[in-house]
Amino acid sequence: MGPFFVGSKMGVEKFIFVSTITCLICICHGFTPQDNYLINCGSPANSTLMDRVFMSDKLASNLLTSSTKPEILASQSSSSDVYQTARVFTGVATYKFSVARGRHWVRLHFNPFNYQSYQMGSAKFAVSTQTHVLLSEYTVNGSKVVKEYSLNVDTDDLVLTFTPSATSFAFVNAIEVISVPDSLITSSPPPRLVGGSGMFQQSLSTQAFETVHRLNMGGSLVTPNNDTLTRTWQPDSDFLLSKNLANTVSKILSVKFVPGFATEETAPSSVYGTCTEMNNSSGDPTSNFNVTWEFDVDPGFQYYLRFHFCDIVSLALNQLYFNVYVDSMLAVMDVDLSTYVNTLAGAYNMDFVTPSPKGSNKIRVSVGPSNVHTDYPDGIVNGLEIMKMNNSRGQLSAGTFVPGSSSSGTKQKSVGLIVGATVGPLLALVLLGGGCFVLCKKRKRGQDGHSKTWMPFSINGMSVGSKVSYGTTLTSITTNANYRIPFATVKDATNNFDESRNIGVGGFGKVYKGELNDGTKVAVKRGNPKSQQGLAEFRTEIEMLSQFRHRHLVSLIGYCDENNEMILVYEYMENGTVKSHLYGSGLPSLTWKQRLEICIGAARGLHYLHTGDSKPVIHRDVKSANILLDENFMAKVADFGLSKTGPELDQTHVSTAVKGSFGYLDPEYFRRQQLTEKSDVYSFGVVLFEVLCARPVIDPTLPREMVNLAEWAMKWQKKGQLDQIIDQSLRGNIRPDSLRKFAETGEKCLADYGVDRPSMGDVLWNLEYALQLQEAVIDGEPEDNSTNMIGELPPQINNFSQGDTSVNVPGTTGRFEESSIDDLSGVSMSKVFSQLVKSEGR
Ligand SMILES: *[C@@H]1O[C@H](CO)[C@@H](O)[C@H](O)[C@H]1NC(C)=O
Ligand SMILES: *[C@@H]1O[C@H](CO)[C@@H](O)[C@H](O)[C@H]1NC(C)=O
Ligand SMILES: *[C@@H]1O[C@H](CO)[C@@H](O)[C@H](O)[C@H]1NC(C)=O
């Protein structure tokens, strides 16, 4: 066996982001925008709005060009308030900003007032950039309107053009052009389409957004000076359809930003730390209703919805399960935030696109209880952004304006007025427009939905496998570059692959223990570059592990593909494989409680792979040698080299050789060569019996009927005498009902047909129950009597001698024969065997 050990003395998920390889992994702290233009239009002086200084466009006059001259300056008010001055254009005028390429906010501030003959409240005009129309035939309705846009600029200048409609004029009070972290609205993974129809597959880099609503659910107004990206977040209560159905919760200090998920730039903790929750204060477990918000939107456009979630309401993980609906369509069901962020109060965002241009002028958003997990009916939302997306002509406005066609060309009135005015009472800002970004994050499968990535990387100087299947399109994604580690670093860490550091050898290659500069221990798996099989597994492993992060999955720290190398670097797992603690290595026996906790941990990891809201990932090689233990004996599932997404994918690949490890293989997979997550459940069932009986799953040295553990254990289980064959060291230390629950669970996992097997979620639940039964102290119950433990009966256990072949339980024997050593003739055995041996060796 070539166990690879990975782990570290600190929490794994944490240290990857602070170790010496931080250069490989993007870390964002307090974003500082490269471009930060705040322009006070029409004012001779700078002025301050909420602690932000807006520069006079008279002083920055190089920005503005106007087709009509001369410029008339006027000022009515000595106040330098941004909203008391405006610039008026009677012809086409442009502001040209020299910018770094990338995403930017463009915010346009409007506060109409009357100056001389200009009644700004009736002005009608268009605003456009080189690539998009932001406003057309626009008349400002109300006072203090801020339109916020998010645009990706791929030239060195951003040109904002104001074009008055015929016989009218244009005006603007203030303009902001501010860099937004580049990678932040990203198509990898792409947002999901509402209504279960897959992903939004168009590139988002040419997409312009206008923020139409940005809400801090259950919280108060957040102003630009309290948001690292100078956004405004409004309270949600005015949008709630039935306020009495909702509660608000606030726990701002408990918000955690877990590396790899939402960051402080995604939304501030003042947003994540409050939520609107389904009002179920009665705790009535039969409560079943939705909390619904309704928003006005422009019809004729698609909308981008970003939900911000943070479980500040649960007392424990895996308690809160809810559904999210958009326009009465299910957007995502049975959300369990803890499977993503693995902690309470971890910030998490989920993005959606409405499937087609909207027919109505309302968007409705609802949350309600899951109909799968119904123990604590509840639902929350912490924040929500609704962004209009430009239409296929690049417009964010339904008007007829076409850039370049000046509808007011002949007018030669006074131009470029600087106008001052006294404005009425201050009203709260209405913020409209703009996009928002995920900061330097590698998003997780929760958002990832159905996408599975083959990231490009080069082996032997050529790029391989750079395709992604999102339904039918193939896209290239490079996010995994974040995990690339220089060969020199790997060499240093392993003292140039010193043989004394070799801790195992497998089909893929050798495994070394290493140490990074900062002392972080790592396991370094070095593949044999000549192996094609290895290459496929290498890619799969990176793909899986860089997408799926979970407390119970071994973390990938990085990989190296320099110099034809195929090297994977993992967290080092101090205590090696579960298998090594069961038999064959002389390590001390684990207690029953430890074993239960290990099985529960592994089940959680597999449950995470199988569920969530994306297509299931099937591990395909579940075995005790692939479950590793950290320094606290916490179990983590390892070795994703054979993983596959699932069942649909595999139906097109039925010829794929049966892979997996001998003794753990699902007999149904053998028969039908069809892979489902229930094959993992079968293998996990074998692991359960292995953990219970502490013997190899295949032991050819034993009498025939004992060779295959699954078969042997089931025989005793059917007789109700499983206690006869359990690990000696457990005897007297297992409560009978705990054993019974555990064994029943294992038995169900081994059901002949996948459909009859439980899901990993059920397995998890049953194992937790078995743990509770072991721990429970119930007065007066005979089983509480600690003397009444399994094993009090005279041990017939090692009665392995020439087992009674007559115990053929109908329905089981045939099945197990298929997977027992002698009876594999029907399958292409040499192929299977070489697979088995290889993977067993890893
Ligand atoms: C906003 O920031 C100011 C200081 O910059 C702080 O005093 C205030 O409490 C903050 N408000 C909110 C709602 O976070
Ligand atoms: C919640 O809203 C959705 C969409 O309108 C609907 O299908 C579902 O039945 C509602 N649930 C409850 C409990 O009212
Ligand atoms: C938005 O405009 C871009 C061109 O700038 C275009 O490629 C894209 O398809 C448009 N988006 C939508 C949703 O039509």
PDB file of C-alpha atoms and ligand atoms in Angstrom, residues 51 220-223 225-226 270, ligand 1:
ATOM      1  CA  ASP A  51     -15.998  61.621   3.019  1.00  0.00           C
ATOM      2  CA  SER A 220     -29.624  49.073   7.664  1.00  0.00           C
ATOM      3  CA  LEU A 221     -28.389  51.336   4.894  1.00  0.00           C
ATOM      4  CA  VAL A 222     -24.701  50.783   4.110  1.00  0.00           C
ATOM      5  CA  THR A 223     -23.145  53.843   2.511  1.00  0.00           C
ATOM      6  CA  ASN A 225     -17.754  54.981   2.855  1.00  0.00           C
ATOM      7  CA  ASN A 226     -18.579  51.751   4.657  1.00  0.00           C
ATOM      8  CA  SER A 270     -22.383  44.527   7.679  1.00  0.00           C
TER       9      SER A 270
HETATM   10  C1  LIG B   1     -19.807  53.427   8.838  1.00  0.00           C
HETATM   11  O1  LIG B   1     -18.488  53.839   9.053  1.00  0.00           O
HETATM   12  C2  LIG B   1     -18.329  54.739  10.124  1.00  0.00           C
HETATM   13  C3  LIG B   1     -16.879  55.116  10.185  1.00  0.00           C
HETATM   14  O2  LIG B   1     -16.333  55.130   8.924  1.00  0.00           O
HETATM   15  C4  LIG B   1     -18.797  54.086  11.398  1.00  0.00           C
HETATM   16  O3  LIG B   1     -18.698  54.980  12.476  1.00  0.00           O
HETATM   17  C5  LIG B   1     -20.216  53.642  11.244  1.00  0.00           C
HETATM   18  O4  LIG B   1     -20.625  52.958  12.370  1.00  0.00           O
HETATM   19  C6  LIG B   1     -20.351  52.759  10.049  1.00  0.00           C
HETATM   20  N1  LIG B   1     -21.725  52.417   9.869  1.00  0.00           N
HETATM   21  C7  LIG B   1     -22.110  51.193   9.549  1.00  0.00           C
HETATM   22  C8  LIG B   1     -23.551  50.989   9.369  1.00  0.00           C
HETATM   23  O5  LIG B   1     -21.340  50.279   9.417  1.00  0.00           O
END
